[in-house]
C-alpha cells in the first residue's frame, strides 16, 4: 500500500448540521485510505499550458466531481462472509472486500430494521429521515451482490460455522465478522426503569421517540451524562428548549479531554443556553404530577430538583454481545467485549473477527505498546472492517495500523486524534487562542504525545493523525518549545 500523502479536511453538506471531518486518500488513485469518507476521489490527468491548468478525464465524472468506488460484483463464488450487524464496521468490511475484488458471497444480518446509517448524525441533528441518514441505497448493495437480512442474531455455532436468527434462520459462513456495536446503558436508580419519556439514543427508532416527545419545543430537557453523546444532544436540542446537563465529573468530557479543555467546551455550550450541574450524583426520577406514568423531575443527591418533560441518558454503552453470553466456546471479556489480535481475529477462534465497539484490540499508536483498548469511534470500526477485508483476502498481509480519530459537534467542531486509553495522560499542553475558538490540546504521557484535540485548527489535527500513523509525532518538550507540527511535514 502506498503511503497516504493527502489528507483533506472537508465538509459534507448532507445534513442541516455539517459533519465536517477529515479523511485520507491516495494521491495517485484517489482511493480511500482512511475514513470517514463515502466515496474515493476522482483522479484526473492535469497539464499546465499557457498559464492555465487543463484536466482530462471522463466528462461525466468531471461534471459530477465524484466517483463511485468499484463495488460492482455480479456473480459470487464459493466462499461466504457473514457480517453480523449493519453499522460502521459492516460498511468497512463490505466496501473493503468488494473494492479489493473479493468475489465470494457477502451477507449482512442486522436487526436495526433499515440499511446502514451514518450514526454520528443522530445526536448532531436528531435526524429521523432515513433518506438522509442511510449511507448507501438498496441498489448499491444489490450492485455489489451484498445480501441484507433484517433479523436479529441469537446464537453462533462456531463448530458448525452457522449463525442462527430469532425467526429460526440458519446462515452458514466461511468467515464471520461480528460488528454488533453497543447497547446504551440505563440507570439502575428509582424511577428510571419504569417512567416514560426517559430515552437513550443509538438508532433512528430512538431518535424518533425523542423528536416526538419534544414535539413543538418549549420543553424542559434533562440530559444525564456529560460525555460526547450527552453534550451533542444538549447542543442539538438547545434551540427553543430549556436544557440542563447533569454530569458526575468536575467538567464535561473530563475523562477524555481533561478538566481544562472540558471547561473550555462547557463555556461554548453554555453560550447556547445549556445549563450544567457538574460533580453531581443522580438520586432518582419522579413521576409527573399530571401523568404519573411519565417522568416529571430528576432529583440529585444534594437535594436539587430539576423539572423535566423528558430525560435523555448519555451514560455510556455496553458491547452488544448478548447472543454470545451462553456460548460455551467463546469467552467474553469482563466488559462483554471480544479480545482480538491486530487483524481483529477473535483470540481462540478460527475464521471469526470482531470489530468496532465490541472489539478489544492491541493498540500500536503512540504510547500504546500493544496494550488492549476498546475504542468507540466511527472511524475505528470502519477501518477495522477494512483491515478484516484485507486479512480475508490475504491473511499473510501485515495488518496496517490506523490512527483513531473522531469529531464531535459541540457548538463548534471538535477534532481528536490518537488515544489515551492504553497510556493515560499526565499533562495537557494547550496552545492557540481559546477565546477566538482556535486551540489545540496535546495529551502527553511522559514526553510522548499520545493524543490531541482541537477546535478551529483542522489542518493541525490532520497532520497529527498522520504523524501518529507514521510514528513520527513530535514529543511534548519539542511542542512546548514552540515547534509548529505543521512545519514537520509533509510526512512521508
Ligand atoms: C448518537 C451517536 C453519535 C455518535 N457520534 C460519533 C461521532 O461523532 N464520531 C465518532 O467517531 N463516533 C460517534 N459515535 C460512535 C460510533 O457511531 C460507533 O463507534 C460506531 O457506529 C461503531 O460501529 P459498530 O459497527 O461497532 O457498531 P454500530 O454502528 O452500532 O452497528 C451495530 C449494528 O449491529 C446491529 N446489531 C446489534 N446486535 C445485533 C444482533 N444480535 N443481531 C443483528 N444485528 C445486531 C445493530 O442494530 C447495528 O445495526 C456515535 C454513536 C452514537 C450512538
Ligand atoms: C499475500 O501476501 C503476501 C505478503 O505480502 C504475498 O507474498 C503473497 O504473494 C500474497 N498472496 C496472494 C495470493 O496475493
GROMACS .gro file of C-alpha atoms in nm, residues 6-204:
model
  199
    6UNK     CA    1  -0.311   1.365   0.101
    7UNK     CA    2  -0.531   1.438   0.392
    8UNK     CA    3  -0.829   1.658   0.330
    9UNK     CA    4  -1.044   1.844   0.569
   10UNK     CA    5  -1.376   1.883   0.400
   11UNK     CA    6  -1.737   1.944   0.475
   12UNK     CA    7  -2.011   1.701   0.394
   13UNK     CA    8  -2.315   1.919   0.344
   14UNK     CA    9  -2.555   1.631   0.377
   15UNK     CA   10  -2.748   1.750   0.677
   16UNK     CA   11  -2.862   2.079   0.826
   17UNK     CA   12  -2.568   2.044   1.061
   18UNK     CA   13  -2.245   1.983   0.880
   19UNK     CA   14  -2.046   1.687   0.994
   20UNK     CA   15  -1.711   1.824   0.895
   21UNK     CA   16  -1.439   1.570   0.917
   22UNK     CA   17  -1.103   1.452   0.795
   23UNK     CA   18  -1.040   1.170   0.555
   24UNK     CA   19  -0.736   1.043   0.372
   25UNK     CA   20  -0.699   0.949   0.007
   26UNK     CA   21  -0.425   0.803  -0.204
   27UNK     CA   22  -0.291   1.083  -0.427
   28UNK     CA   23  -0.228   0.855  -0.725
   29UNK     CA   24  -0.550   0.652  -0.728
   30UNK     CA   25  -0.787   0.864  -0.521
   31UNK     CA   26  -0.876   0.556  -0.313
   32UNK     CA   27  -0.989   0.599   0.048
   33UNK     CA   28  -0.708   0.512   0.284
   34UNK     CA   29  -0.864   0.641   0.599
   35UNK     CA   30  -1.231   0.701   0.664
   36UNK     CA   31  -1.465   0.864   0.738
   37UNK     CA   32  -1.521   0.912   0.366
   38UNK     CA   33  -1.806   0.800   0.145
   39UNK     CA   34  -1.651   0.769  -0.200
   40UNK     CA   35  -1.296   0.766  -0.331
   41UNK     CA   36  -1.189   1.084  -0.511
   42UNK     CA   37  -1.189   1.108  -0.887
   43UNK     CA   38  -0.843   1.132  -1.039
   44UNK     CA   39  -0.773   1.346  -1.344
   45UNK     CA   40  -0.469   1.399  -1.557
   46UNK     CA   41  -0.361   1.761  -1.525
   47UNK     CA   42  -0.134   1.960  -1.755
   48UNK     CA   43  -0.023   2.318  -1.735
   49UNK     CA   44  -0.033   2.504  -2.066
   50UNK     CA   45  -0.009   2.877  -2.133
   51UNK     CA   46  -0.053   2.957  -1.766
   52UNK     CA   47  -0.373   2.752  -1.729
   53UNK     CA   48  -0.431   2.403  -1.589
   54UNK     CA   49  -0.621   2.161  -1.810
   55UNK     CA   50  -0.763   1.833  -1.686
   56UNK     CA   51  -0.860   1.538  -1.897
   57UNK     CA   52  -1.096   1.262  -1.800
   58UNK     CA   53  -1.440   1.115  -1.837
   59UNK     CA   54  -1.681   1.408  -1.890
   60UNK     CA   55  -1.948   1.267  -1.663
   61UNK     CA   56  -1.708   1.212  -1.373
   62UNK     CA   57  -1.571   1.563  -1.414
   63UNK     CA   58  -1.924   1.704  -1.410
   64UNK     CA   59  -2.027   1.501  -1.106
   65UNK     CA   60  -1.699   1.578  -0.929
   66UNK     CA   61  -1.704   1.238  -0.763
   67UNK     CA   62  -1.670   0.873  -0.850
   68UNK     CA   63  -1.836   0.571  -0.702
   69UNK     CA   64  -1.597   0.303  -0.581
   70UNK     CA   65  -1.551  -0.012  -0.776
   71UNK     CA   66  -1.808  -0.205  -0.577
   72UNK     CA   67  -1.988  -0.396  -0.850
   73UNK     CA   68  -1.992  -0.772  -0.831
   74UNK     CA   69  -2.234  -0.966  -1.042
   75UNK     CA   70  -2.166  -1.331  -0.967
   76UNK     CA   71  -2.032  -1.479  -0.648
   77UNK     CA   72  -1.827  -1.792  -0.592
   78UNK     CA   73  -1.761  -2.047  -0.318
   79UNK     CA   74  -1.675  -1.857   0.000
   80UNK     CA   75  -1.923  -1.673   0.212
   81UNK     CA   76  -1.862  -1.386   0.452
   82UNK     CA   77  -2.138  -1.327   0.703
   83UNK     CA   78  -2.133  -0.992   0.883
   84UNK     CA   79  -2.347  -0.962   1.195
   85UNK     CA   80  -2.455  -0.602   1.250
   86UNK     CA   81  -2.531  -0.328   0.999
   87UNK     CA   82  -2.325  -0.035   1.125
   88UNK     CA   83  -1.993   0.134   1.065
   89UNK     CA   84  -1.783  -0.180   1.092
   90UNK     CA   85  -2.005  -0.369   0.847
   91UNK     CA   86  -1.964  -0.089   0.591
   92UNK     CA   87  -1.587  -0.108   0.620
   93UNK     CA   88  -1.586  -0.484   0.564
   94UNK     CA   89  -1.813  -0.498   0.260
   95UNK     CA   90  -1.656  -0.198   0.088
   96UNK     CA   91  -1.308  -0.327   0.166
   97UNK     CA   92  -1.390  -0.673   0.028
   98UNK     CA   93  -1.556  -0.565  -0.295
   99UNK     CA   94  -1.311  -0.280  -0.364
  100UNK     CA   95  -1.032  -0.538  -0.349
  101UNK     CA   96  -1.211  -0.768  -0.589
  102UNK     CA   97  -1.341  -1.027  -0.343
  103UNK     CA   98  -1.594  -1.238  -0.534
  104UNK     CA   99  -1.735  -1.458  -0.258
  105UNK     CA  100  -2.087  -1.416  -0.122
  106UNK     CA  101  -2.148  -1.147   0.141
  107UNK     CA  102  -2.445  -1.135   0.378
  108UNK     CA  103  -2.512  -0.864   0.636
  109UNK     CA  104  -2.754  -0.964   0.913
  110UNK     CA  105  -2.880  -0.663   1.108
  111UNK     CA  106  -3.166  -0.612   1.349
  112UNK     CA  107  -3.180  -0.235   1.303
  113UNK     CA  108  -3.467  -0.255   1.053
  114UNK     CA  109  -3.309  -0.047   0.776
  115UNK     CA  110  -2.987  -0.015   0.578
  116UNK     CA  111  -2.664   0.106   0.747
  117UNK     CA  112  -2.689   0.470   0.853
  118UNK     CA  113  -2.447   0.750   0.932
  119UNK     CA  114  -2.494   0.700   1.305
  120UNK     CA  115  -2.298   1.005   1.430
  121UNK     CA  116  -2.555   1.232   1.265
  122UNK     CA  117  -2.825   1.114   1.505
  123UNK     CA  118  -2.701   1.315   1.800
  124UNK     CA  119  -2.581   1.611   1.594
  125UNK     CA  120  -2.907   1.686   1.420
  126UNK     CA  121  -3.162   1.442   1.569
  127UNK     CA  122  -3.240   1.335   1.215
  128UNK     CA  123  -3.512   1.077   1.158
  129UNK     CA  124  -3.531   1.081   0.779
  130UNK     CA  125  -3.381   0.754   0.656
  131UNK     CA  126  -3.323   0.902   0.312
  132UNK     CA  127  -3.081   1.148   0.470
  133UNK     CA  128  -2.927   0.901   0.713
  134UNK     CA  129  -2.870   0.591   0.506
  135UNK     CA  130  -2.510   0.566   0.393
  136UNK     CA  131  -2.594   0.388   0.065
  137UNK     CA  132  -2.921   0.295  -0.104
  138UNK     CA  133  -3.058  -0.052  -0.167
  139UNK     CA  134  -2.947  -0.062  -0.532
  140UNK     CA  135  -2.591  -0.005  -0.427
  141UNK     CA  136  -2.581  -0.318  -0.209
  142UNK     CA  137  -2.752  -0.511  -0.488
  143UNK     CA  138  -2.491  -0.393  -0.738
  144UNK     CA  139  -2.223  -0.549  -0.518
  145UNK     CA  140  -2.423  -0.868  -0.457
  146UNK     CA  141  -2.442  -0.793  -0.085
  147UNK     CA  142  -2.743  -0.962   0.069
  148UNK     CA  143  -2.903  -0.778   0.361
  149UNK     CA  144  -3.108  -0.979   0.608
  150UNK     CA  145  -3.313  -0.773   0.854
  151UNK     CA  146  -3.312  -1.008   1.151
  152UNK     CA  147  -3.167  -1.049   1.497
  153UNK     CA  148  -2.888  -1.297   1.553
  154UNK     CA  149  -2.944  -1.504   1.867
  155UNK     CA  150  -2.661  -1.758   1.858
  156UNK     CA  151  -2.345  -1.863   1.678
  157UNK     CA  152  -2.227  -2.223   1.647
  158UNK     CA  153  -1.853  -2.186   1.590
  159UNK     CA  154  -1.804  -2.561   1.537
  160UNK     CA  155  -2.051  -2.600   1.252
  161UNK     CA  156  -1.989  -2.238   1.137
  162UNK     CA  157  -2.351  -2.130   1.148
  163UNK     CA  158  -2.531  -1.822   1.270
  164UNK     CA  159  -2.892  -1.852   1.394
  165UNK     CA  160  -3.153  -1.581   1.390
  166UNK     CA  161  -3.456  -1.523   1.612
  167UNK     CA  162  -3.700  -1.645   1.346
  168UNK     CA  163  -3.512  -1.975   1.317
  169UNK     CA  164  -3.299  -1.883   1.016
  170UNK     CA  165  -2.958  -2.050   0.979
  171UNK     CA  166  -2.670  -1.891   0.789
  172UNK     CA  167  -2.352  -2.083   0.714
  173UNK     CA  168  -2.027  -1.887   0.687
  174UNK     CA  169  -1.672  -1.947   0.578
  175UNK     CA  170  -1.566  -1.623   0.754
  176UNK     CA  171  -1.770  -1.449   1.022
  177UNK     CA  172  -1.738  -1.082   1.114
  178UNK     CA  173  -1.909  -0.967   1.434
  179UNK     CA  174  -1.984  -0.594   1.441
  180UNK     CA  175  -2.282  -0.556   1.670
  181UNK     CA  176  -2.189  -0.226   1.834
  182UNK     CA  177  -2.313  -0.112   2.170
  183UNK     CA  178  -2.628  -0.112   2.379
  184UNK     CA  179  -2.682   0.214   2.569
  185UNK     CA  180  -2.668   0.177   2.946
  186UNK     CA  181  -2.963   0.279   3.160
  187UNK     CA  182  -2.957   0.396   3.523
  188UNK     CA  183  -3.036   0.135   3.788
  189UNK     CA  184  -3.199   0.402   4.004
  190UNK     CA  185  -3.552   0.453   4.130
  191UNK     CA  186  -3.792   0.566   3.861
  192UNK     CA  187  -3.559   0.528   3.564
  193UNK     CA  188  -3.675   0.185   3.452
  194UNK     CA  189  -4.048   0.244   3.491
  195UNK     CA  190  -4.121   0.602   3.392
  196UNK     CA  191  -4.196   0.711   3.036
  197UNK     CA  192  -4.019   0.991   2.847
  198UNK     CA  193  -3.676   0.867   2.954
  199UNK     CA  194  -3.469   0.790   2.646
  200UNK     CA  195  -3.137   0.663   2.520
  201UNK     CA  196  -3.003   0.726   2.168
  202UNK     CA  197  -2.845   0.466   1.945
  203UNK     CA  198  -3.063   0.433   1.637
  204UNK     CA  199  -3.336   0.601   1.433
   0.00000   0.00000   0.00000
